[in-house]
Structure formats: C-alpha cells, structure tokens
Short mmCIF file of C-alpha atoms in Angstrom, two decimals:
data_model
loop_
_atom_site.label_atom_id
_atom_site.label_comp_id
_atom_site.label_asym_id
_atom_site.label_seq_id
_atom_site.Cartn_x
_atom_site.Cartn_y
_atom_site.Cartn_z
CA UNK A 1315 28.44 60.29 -27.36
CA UNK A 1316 30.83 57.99 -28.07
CA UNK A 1317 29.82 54.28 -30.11
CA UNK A 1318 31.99 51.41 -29.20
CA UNK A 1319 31.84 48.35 -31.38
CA UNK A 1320 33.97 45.24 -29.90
CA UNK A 1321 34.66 42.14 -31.35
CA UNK A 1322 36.91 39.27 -30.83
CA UNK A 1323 39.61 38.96 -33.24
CA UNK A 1324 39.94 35.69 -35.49
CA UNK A 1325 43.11 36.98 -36.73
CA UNK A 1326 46.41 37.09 -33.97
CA UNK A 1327 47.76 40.61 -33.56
CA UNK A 1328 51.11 39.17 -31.92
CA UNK A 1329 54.41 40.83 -30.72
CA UNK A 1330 57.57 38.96 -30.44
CA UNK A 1331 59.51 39.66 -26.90
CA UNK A 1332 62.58 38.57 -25.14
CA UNK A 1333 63.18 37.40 -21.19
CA UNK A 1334 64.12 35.28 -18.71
CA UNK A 1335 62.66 32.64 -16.47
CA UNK A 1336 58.83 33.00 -16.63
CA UNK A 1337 58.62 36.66 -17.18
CA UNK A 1338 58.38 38.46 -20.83
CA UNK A 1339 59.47 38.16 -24.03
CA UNK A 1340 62.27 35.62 -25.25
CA UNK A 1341 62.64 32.86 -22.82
CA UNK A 1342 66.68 32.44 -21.95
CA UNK A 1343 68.42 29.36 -20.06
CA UNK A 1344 71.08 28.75 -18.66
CA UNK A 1345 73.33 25.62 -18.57
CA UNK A 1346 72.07 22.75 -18.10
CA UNK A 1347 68.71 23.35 -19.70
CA UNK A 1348 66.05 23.57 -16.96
CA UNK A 1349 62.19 22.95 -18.06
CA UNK A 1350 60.39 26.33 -18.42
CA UNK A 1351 57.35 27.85 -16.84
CA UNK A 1352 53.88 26.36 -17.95
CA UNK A 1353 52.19 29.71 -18.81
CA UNK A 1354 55.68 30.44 -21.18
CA UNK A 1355 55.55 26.87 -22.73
CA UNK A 1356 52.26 27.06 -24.70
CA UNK A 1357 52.93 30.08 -26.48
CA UNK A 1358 57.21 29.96 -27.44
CA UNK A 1359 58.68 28.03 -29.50
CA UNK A 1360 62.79 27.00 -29.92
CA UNK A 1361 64.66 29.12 -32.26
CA UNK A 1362 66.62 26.99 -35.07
CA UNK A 1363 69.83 28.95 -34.38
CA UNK A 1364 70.96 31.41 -32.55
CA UNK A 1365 69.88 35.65 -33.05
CA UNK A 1366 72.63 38.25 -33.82
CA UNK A 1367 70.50 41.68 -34.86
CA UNK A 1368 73.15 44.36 -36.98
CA UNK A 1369 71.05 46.77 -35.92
CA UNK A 1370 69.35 47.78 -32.51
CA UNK A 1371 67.68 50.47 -31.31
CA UNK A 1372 67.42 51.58 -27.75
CA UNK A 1373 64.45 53.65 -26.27
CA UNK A 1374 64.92 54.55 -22.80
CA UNK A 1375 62.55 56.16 -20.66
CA UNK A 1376 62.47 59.62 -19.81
CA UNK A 1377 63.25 59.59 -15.84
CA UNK A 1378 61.99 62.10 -13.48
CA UNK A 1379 64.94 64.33 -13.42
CA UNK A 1380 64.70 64.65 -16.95
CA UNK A 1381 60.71 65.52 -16.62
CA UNK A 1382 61.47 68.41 -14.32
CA UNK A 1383 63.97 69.72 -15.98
CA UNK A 1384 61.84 69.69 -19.40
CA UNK A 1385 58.66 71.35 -17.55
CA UNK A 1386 60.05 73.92 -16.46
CA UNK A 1387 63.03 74.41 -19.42
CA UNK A 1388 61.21 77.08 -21.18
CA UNK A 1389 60.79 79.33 -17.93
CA UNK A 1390 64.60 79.75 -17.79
CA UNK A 1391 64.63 78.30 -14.45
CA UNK A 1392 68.57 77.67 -13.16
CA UNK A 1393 69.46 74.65 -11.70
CA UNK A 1394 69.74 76.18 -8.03
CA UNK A 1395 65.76 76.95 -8.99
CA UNK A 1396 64.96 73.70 -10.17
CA UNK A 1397 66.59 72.27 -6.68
CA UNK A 1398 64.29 75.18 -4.60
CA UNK A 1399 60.96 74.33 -6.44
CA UNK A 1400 61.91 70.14 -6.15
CA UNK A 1401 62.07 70.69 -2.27
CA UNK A 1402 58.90 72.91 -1.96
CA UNK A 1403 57.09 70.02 -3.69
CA UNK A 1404 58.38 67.73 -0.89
CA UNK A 1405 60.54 65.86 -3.97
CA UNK A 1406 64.27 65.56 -3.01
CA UNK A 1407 66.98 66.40 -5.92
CA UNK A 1408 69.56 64.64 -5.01
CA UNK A 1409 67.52 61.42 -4.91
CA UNK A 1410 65.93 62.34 -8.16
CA UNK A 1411 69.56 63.08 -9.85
CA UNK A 1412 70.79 59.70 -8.31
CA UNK A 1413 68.18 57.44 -9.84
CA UNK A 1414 68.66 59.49 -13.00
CA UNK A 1415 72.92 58.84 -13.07
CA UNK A 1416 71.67 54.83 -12.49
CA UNK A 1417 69.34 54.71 -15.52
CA UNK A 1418 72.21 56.47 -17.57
CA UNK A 1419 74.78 53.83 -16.66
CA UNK A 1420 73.13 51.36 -17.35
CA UNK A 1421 72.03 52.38 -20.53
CA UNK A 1422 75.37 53.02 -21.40
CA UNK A 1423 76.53 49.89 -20.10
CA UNK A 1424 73.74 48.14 -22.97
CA UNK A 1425 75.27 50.32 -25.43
CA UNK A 1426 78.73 49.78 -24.94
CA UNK A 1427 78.18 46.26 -24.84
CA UNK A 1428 76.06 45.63 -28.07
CA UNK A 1429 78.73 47.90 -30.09
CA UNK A 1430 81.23 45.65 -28.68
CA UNK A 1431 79.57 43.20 -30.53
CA UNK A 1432 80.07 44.64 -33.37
CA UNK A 1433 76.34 45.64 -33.74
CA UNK A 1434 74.84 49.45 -35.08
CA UNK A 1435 73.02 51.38 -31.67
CA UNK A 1436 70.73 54.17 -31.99
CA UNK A 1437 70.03 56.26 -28.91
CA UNK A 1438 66.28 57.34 -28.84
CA UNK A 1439 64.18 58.83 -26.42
CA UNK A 1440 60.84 57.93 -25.58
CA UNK A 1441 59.89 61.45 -27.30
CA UNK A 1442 61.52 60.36 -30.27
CA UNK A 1443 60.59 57.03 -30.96
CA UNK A 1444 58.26 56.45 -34.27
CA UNK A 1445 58.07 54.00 -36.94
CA UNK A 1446 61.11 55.26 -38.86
CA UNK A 1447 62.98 53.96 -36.09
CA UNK A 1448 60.97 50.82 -36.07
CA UNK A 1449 61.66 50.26 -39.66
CA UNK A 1450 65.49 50.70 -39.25
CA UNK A 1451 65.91 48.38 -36.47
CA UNK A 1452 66.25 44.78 -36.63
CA UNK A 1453 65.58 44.24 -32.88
CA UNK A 1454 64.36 47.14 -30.55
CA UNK A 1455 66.04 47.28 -26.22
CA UNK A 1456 63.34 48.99 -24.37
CA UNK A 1457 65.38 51.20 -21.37
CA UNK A 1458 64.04 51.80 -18.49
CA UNK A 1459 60.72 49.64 -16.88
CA UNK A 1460 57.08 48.44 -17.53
CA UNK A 1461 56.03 52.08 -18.92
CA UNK A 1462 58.50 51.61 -21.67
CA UNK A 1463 58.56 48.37 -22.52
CA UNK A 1464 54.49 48.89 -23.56
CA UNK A 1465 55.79 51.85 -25.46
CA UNK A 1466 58.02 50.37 -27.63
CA UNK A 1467 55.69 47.07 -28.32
CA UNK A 1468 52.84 49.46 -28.77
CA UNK A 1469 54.36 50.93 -32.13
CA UNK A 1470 56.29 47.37 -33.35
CA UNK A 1471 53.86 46.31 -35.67
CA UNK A 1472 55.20 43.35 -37.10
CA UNK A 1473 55.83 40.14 -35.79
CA UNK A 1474 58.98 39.43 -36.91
CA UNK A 1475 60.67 42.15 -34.93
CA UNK A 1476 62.07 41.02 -31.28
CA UNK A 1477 61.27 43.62 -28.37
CA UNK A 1478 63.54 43.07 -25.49
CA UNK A 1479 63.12 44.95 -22.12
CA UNK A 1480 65.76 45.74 -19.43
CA UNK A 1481 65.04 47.14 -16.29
CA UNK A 1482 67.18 50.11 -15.98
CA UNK A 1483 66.76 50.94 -12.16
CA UNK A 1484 65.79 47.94 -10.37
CA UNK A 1485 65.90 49.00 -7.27
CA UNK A 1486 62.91 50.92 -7.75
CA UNK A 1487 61.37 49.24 -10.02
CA UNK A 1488 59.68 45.47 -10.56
CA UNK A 1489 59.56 45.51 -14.00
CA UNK A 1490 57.47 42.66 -14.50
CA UNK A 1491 57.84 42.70 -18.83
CA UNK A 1492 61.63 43.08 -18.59
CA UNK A 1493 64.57 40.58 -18.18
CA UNK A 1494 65.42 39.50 -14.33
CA UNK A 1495 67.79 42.31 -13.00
CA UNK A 1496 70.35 40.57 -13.02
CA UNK A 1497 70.89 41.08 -16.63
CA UNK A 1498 70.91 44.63 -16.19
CA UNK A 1499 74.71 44.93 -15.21
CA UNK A 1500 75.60 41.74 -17.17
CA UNK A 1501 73.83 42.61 -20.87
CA UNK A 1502 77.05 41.18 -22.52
CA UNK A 1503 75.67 37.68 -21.08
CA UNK A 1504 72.00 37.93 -22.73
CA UNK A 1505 74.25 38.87 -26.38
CA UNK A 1506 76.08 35.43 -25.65
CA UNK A 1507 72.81 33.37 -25.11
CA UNK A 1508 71.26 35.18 -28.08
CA UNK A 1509 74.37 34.38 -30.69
CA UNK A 1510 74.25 30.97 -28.94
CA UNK A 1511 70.42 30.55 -29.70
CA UNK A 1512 69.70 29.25 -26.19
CA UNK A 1513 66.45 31.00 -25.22
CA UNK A 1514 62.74 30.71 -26.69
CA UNK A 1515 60.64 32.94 -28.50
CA UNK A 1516 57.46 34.24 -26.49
CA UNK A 1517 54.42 35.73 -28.56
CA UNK A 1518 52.47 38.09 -26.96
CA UNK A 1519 48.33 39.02 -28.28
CA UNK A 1520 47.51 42.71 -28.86
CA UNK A 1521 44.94 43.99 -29.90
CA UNK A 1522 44.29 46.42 -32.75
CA UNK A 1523 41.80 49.59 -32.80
CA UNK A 1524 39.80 51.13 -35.53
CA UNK A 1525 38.38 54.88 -35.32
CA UNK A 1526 34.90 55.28 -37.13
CA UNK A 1527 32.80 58.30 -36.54
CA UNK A 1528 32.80 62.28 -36.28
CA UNK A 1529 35.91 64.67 -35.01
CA UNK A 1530 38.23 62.45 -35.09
CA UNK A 1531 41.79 63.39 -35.04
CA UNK A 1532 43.86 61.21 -37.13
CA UNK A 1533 46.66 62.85 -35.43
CA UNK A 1534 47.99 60.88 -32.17
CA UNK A 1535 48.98 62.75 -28.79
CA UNK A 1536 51.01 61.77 -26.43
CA UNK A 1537 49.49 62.63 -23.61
CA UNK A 1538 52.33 62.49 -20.91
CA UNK A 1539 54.24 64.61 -23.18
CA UNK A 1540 51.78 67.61 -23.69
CA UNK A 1541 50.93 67.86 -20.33
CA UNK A 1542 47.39 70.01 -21.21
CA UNK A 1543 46.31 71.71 -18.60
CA UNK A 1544 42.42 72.21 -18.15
CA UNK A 1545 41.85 75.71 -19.76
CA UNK A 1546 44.68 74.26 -22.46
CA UNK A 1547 42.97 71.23 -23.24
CA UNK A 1548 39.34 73.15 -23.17
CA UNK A 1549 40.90 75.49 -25.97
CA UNK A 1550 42.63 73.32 -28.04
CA UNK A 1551 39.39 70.78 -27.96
CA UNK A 1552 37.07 74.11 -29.11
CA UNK A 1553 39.26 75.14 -31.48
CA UNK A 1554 39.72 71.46 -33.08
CA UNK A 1555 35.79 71.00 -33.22
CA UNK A 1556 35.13 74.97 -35.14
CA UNK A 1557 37.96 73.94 -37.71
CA UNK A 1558 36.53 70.74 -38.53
CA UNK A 1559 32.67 71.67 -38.47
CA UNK A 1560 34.02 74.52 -40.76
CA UNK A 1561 35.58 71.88 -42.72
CA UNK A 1562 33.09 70.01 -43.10
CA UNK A 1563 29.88 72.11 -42.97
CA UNK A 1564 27.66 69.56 -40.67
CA UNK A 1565 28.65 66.77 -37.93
CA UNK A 1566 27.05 64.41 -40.22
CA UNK A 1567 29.37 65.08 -43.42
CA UNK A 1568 32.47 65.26 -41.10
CA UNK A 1569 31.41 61.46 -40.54
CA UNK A 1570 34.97 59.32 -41.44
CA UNK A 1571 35.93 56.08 -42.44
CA UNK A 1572 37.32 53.61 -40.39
CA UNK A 1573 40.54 54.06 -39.44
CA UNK A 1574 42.87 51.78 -38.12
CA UNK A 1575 45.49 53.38 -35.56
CA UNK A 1576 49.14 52.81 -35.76
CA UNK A 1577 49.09 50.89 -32.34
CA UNK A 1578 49.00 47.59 -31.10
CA UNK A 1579 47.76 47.52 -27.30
CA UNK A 1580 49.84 44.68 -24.71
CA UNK A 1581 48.47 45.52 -22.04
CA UNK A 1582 45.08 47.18 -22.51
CA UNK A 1583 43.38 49.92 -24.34
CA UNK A 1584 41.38 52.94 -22.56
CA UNK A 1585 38.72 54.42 -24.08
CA UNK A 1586 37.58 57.24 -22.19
CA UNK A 1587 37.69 61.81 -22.04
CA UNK A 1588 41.38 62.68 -22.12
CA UNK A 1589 40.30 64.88 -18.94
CA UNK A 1590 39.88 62.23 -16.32
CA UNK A 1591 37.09 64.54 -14.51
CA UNK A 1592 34.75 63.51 -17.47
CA UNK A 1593 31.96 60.92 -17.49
CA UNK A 1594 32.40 59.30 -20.70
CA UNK A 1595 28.66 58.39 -22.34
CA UNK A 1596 29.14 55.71 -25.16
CA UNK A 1597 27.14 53.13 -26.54
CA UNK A 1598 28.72 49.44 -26.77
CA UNK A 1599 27.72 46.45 -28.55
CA UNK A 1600 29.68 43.11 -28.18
CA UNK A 1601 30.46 40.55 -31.24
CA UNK A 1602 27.61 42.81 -33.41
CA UNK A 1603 25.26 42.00 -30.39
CA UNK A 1604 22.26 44.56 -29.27
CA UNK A 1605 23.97 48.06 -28.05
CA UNK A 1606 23.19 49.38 -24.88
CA UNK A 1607 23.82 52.61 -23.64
CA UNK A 1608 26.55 53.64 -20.66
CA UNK A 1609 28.09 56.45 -18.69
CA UNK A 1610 30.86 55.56 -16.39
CA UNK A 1611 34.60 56.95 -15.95
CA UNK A 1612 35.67 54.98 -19.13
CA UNK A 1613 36.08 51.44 -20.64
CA UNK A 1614 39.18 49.53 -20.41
CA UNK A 1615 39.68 46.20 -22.53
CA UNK A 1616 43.16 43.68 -21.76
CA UNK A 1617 44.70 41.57 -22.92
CA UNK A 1618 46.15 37.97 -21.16
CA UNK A 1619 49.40 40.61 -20.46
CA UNK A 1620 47.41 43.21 -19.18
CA UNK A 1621 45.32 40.68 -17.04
CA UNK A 1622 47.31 41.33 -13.57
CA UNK A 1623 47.77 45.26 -14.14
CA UNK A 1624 45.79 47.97 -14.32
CA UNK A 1625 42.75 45.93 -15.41
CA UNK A 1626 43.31 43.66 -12.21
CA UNK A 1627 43.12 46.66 -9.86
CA UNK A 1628 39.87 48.14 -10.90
CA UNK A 1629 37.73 44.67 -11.03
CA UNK A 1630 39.72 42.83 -7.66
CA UNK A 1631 37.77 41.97 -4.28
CA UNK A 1632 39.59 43.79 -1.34
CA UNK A 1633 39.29 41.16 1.54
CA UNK A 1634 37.14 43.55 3.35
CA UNK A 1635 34.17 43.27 0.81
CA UNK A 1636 34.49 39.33 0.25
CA UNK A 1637 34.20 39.18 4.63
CA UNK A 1638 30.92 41.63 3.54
CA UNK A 1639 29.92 38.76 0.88
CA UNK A 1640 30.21 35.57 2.89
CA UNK A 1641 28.43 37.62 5.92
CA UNK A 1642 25.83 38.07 3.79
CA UNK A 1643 25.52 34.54 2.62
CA UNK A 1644 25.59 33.64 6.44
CA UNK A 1645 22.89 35.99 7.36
CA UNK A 1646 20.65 34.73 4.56
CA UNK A 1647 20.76 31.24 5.93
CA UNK A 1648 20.03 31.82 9.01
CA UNK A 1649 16.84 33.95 8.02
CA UNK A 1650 15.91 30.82 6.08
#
C-alpha cells in the first residue's frame, strides 16, 4: 500500500529553457523583432544583455543503434550477429545505423560550433549525466529530442541554469521542447542571437517529490537503463525488502523521514509498480483533505508542460465516445 499526499505548491519550482517561436525554453527573434506567442509572453521576460556560457555541456540521447548494440554487448555478439538478430525482429540495420550517423553529425556539428566560440564542451551521455556535470556547466544542450530534453531539466535544479534543446534527427522526430529544426544545421546562428541577447527567457513549473514511508530506496534507477526483466526485478525487489527488514528488525522501525528526491518533474511524475502488470493500491489525500483509498494502473500528476503529452492521451475523448455522449443526451430528451 502505497500513501500519496498531494499538495499545491506556494513556492515555484522553475527551470530556465531556451527556443524559438512559441515552442520551449528561451524565446529567439529574428530581425525585425516580431511580437511573440501569447502563451510565451506571460511567463519570459527580456534579458538585459546578451548570454555567452564558458562552459556547456552536451547530453545526447542514446539512439537505437547504440541500445542494441549495448543489450546485447556482453553476449559477444559480432556485428554480422547484431545485423541477423535486427532483421529477425523485423528492425532494419541499415536504417537504424543511418539515423544513428545523423544524430552524430549533428552533435558534432553543436560541438564544433560552440568550441569555435571559444567556449569549454563536455560530451556526456544520457548514462552519464549527474549533478557533477550539472554543477560544472554554466548552460546545459540537450542532444537528441523530447526524451532528453526532460532528462536533462529533470536533474537542473536551479533556476539560474539555461537548458537548451536541439532536435538532433528531425526527420523523425517533432520535438516539441526543442528549438525549430532549422537550428539544428545552423547552431552557429542561435550562439550569435545568444551573444547578441536577442531572445527571451521562458520559465518552466516543475514540480518537486518527497518520499515518506517504509522500503524506500534512497537510491534512484534508471529504469530504461537496467532493463529488469520479470524474474530480475522479482529478485532484486525480494532481496531489497529481507536486507532492509533485517536492517531494521520490523516494517514499522524501517519507517523514514521525508525525503526529497533529486528531481524536478516538466512534464509529469508517475507514481505507480515499476512492473507495469501491477495494480498499484495507494491511498491519496489532496491539499491535507480526507484520504480515500484506490487501485488503478497508477497516478500520473503534470504540469502546464506536460498538459498535451502523456497526461493528454490517457484523459482525451476519442470522437467515437463524444458521438456516444451527445446520443445519449438526444435519447434522454426524447424519452422526456
């Protein structure tokens, strides 16, 4: 049994972003100055001069070429294997090595182009990216699509820091958070409106989560990187539980503080079984109103971000079941 306790924050949890048009981040104009979106306007404000970070970090996602390749690295597979299993899982390797060779140019092409600048890069990978690299940085590049981009915010902590995102393959991707794509092959512009301080700083609400009860791992895990399979997970959670109630001697003494997690949610926050087969039973209360008790798949709280993503999907009307609605409106009336 999970206990959920949700209240509405009094204190901002903000990020600071950078983009273009109406999308994420830092708003950026061109010449002459054209009026920006409504939704952008009430929440930016215009820098007094113009940005020029020493230091940037760049996380870039880890594309599906890469995944393979790390899955099945420790089964000494050859490449020739990797290309045989690919095609008996209907994936093609070619395609997947092409979209690969497109995020690494234009990764590089970032790269080369803030060093040109005269401005300190480090290279991370998604795998690598923690709050050392955070507290080097003066601005953070997010490499790759949406995925990333609420990586990187999710571990920026302070305000202060700038996130930018570019869309590293935007031909398959929307990328909704990151700059318009036409910035991906022409980064050395963005630099120019950055040093030139034409563009708008966009704040983005998060939202923060405390951990307050019994087996609790203070220890984060990445779940797209372990990959747990069911009889994994199952051992792993068994063994985790004995070692603390050994610990600990009772549930009841195991019982921790609150804790708040090293995270900072833009898009939304899941709480739910780490094996999606699970019901999750939890009890929720609402601004310290009465708690009630619930099973379902999960609970997922957004933000404004995460409004028209994941969130979006699971509450929308298909069209189908408003036509059921309205027939059922009609049939009422004409009953009455």
């Amino acid at each position: 049994m999970v206990v959920c306790s949700v209240n509405r924050m009094t204190r901002r949890c903000v990020v600071n972003l950078v983009c273009f048009g109406n999308r994420a981040v830092t708003q950026i104009y061109g010449n002459p100055l054209r009026p920006l979106h409504t939704s952008v306007c009430n929440n930016s404000s215009q820098p007094k001069s113009g940005f020029k970070p020493e230091k940037v970090a760049v996380v870039t996602k880890t594309t599906r070429y890469e995944f393979e390749q790390q899955r099945y690295r420790y089964a000494g597979l050859s490449e020739e294997d990797l290309k045989q299993l690919l095609r008996m899982k209907g994936s093609s390797y070619s395609g997947l090595l092409e979209r690969h060779n497109i995020h690494t140019n234009n990764v590089e092409h970032i790269v080369k182009s803030l060093r040109k600048e005269g401005i300190e890069v480090r290279v991370v990978k998604r795998g690598e990216y923690d709050k050392e690299v955070v507290r080097w940085a003066d601005a953070i590049i997010s490499a790759g699509g949406d995925g990333t981009m609420l990586l990187v915010a999710s571990k920026v902590l302070s305000k202060d820091k700038p996130v930018v995102g570019v869309n590293t393959d935007p031909e398959r991707s929307e990328g909704h958070l990151c700059l318009p794509v036409r910035y991906t092959r022409a980064f050395p512009e963005v630099l120019e409106k950055l040093c030139r301080g034409e563009f708008r700083w966009l704040w983005r609400q998060r939202i923060r989560l405390h951990l307050e009860g019994t087996g609790i791992n203070p220890t984060p895990v990445d779940l797209h990187e372990e990959q747990l399979s069911l009889e994994q997970h199952s051992q792993a959670h068994r063994i985790t539980t004995m070692d603390s109630q050994r610990r600990a001697g009772t549930l009841y003494e195991s019982f921790s503080k609150p804790s708040l997690l090293p995270i900072r949610s833009l898009n939304e926050i899941f709480i739910g079984e780490s094996l999606s087969s699970r019901a999750s039973y939890y009890e929720i209360s609402v601004d310290d109103g009465p708690w009630e008790k619930q099973k379902s798949s999960g609970l997922s709280i957004c933000t404004g971000t995460g409004s028209k993503a994941w969130s979006y999907n699971i509450n929308k009307l298909a069209e189908q079941a408003v036509e059921q609605v309205l027939k059922i409106g009609m049939y009422a009336q004409v009953s009455l």
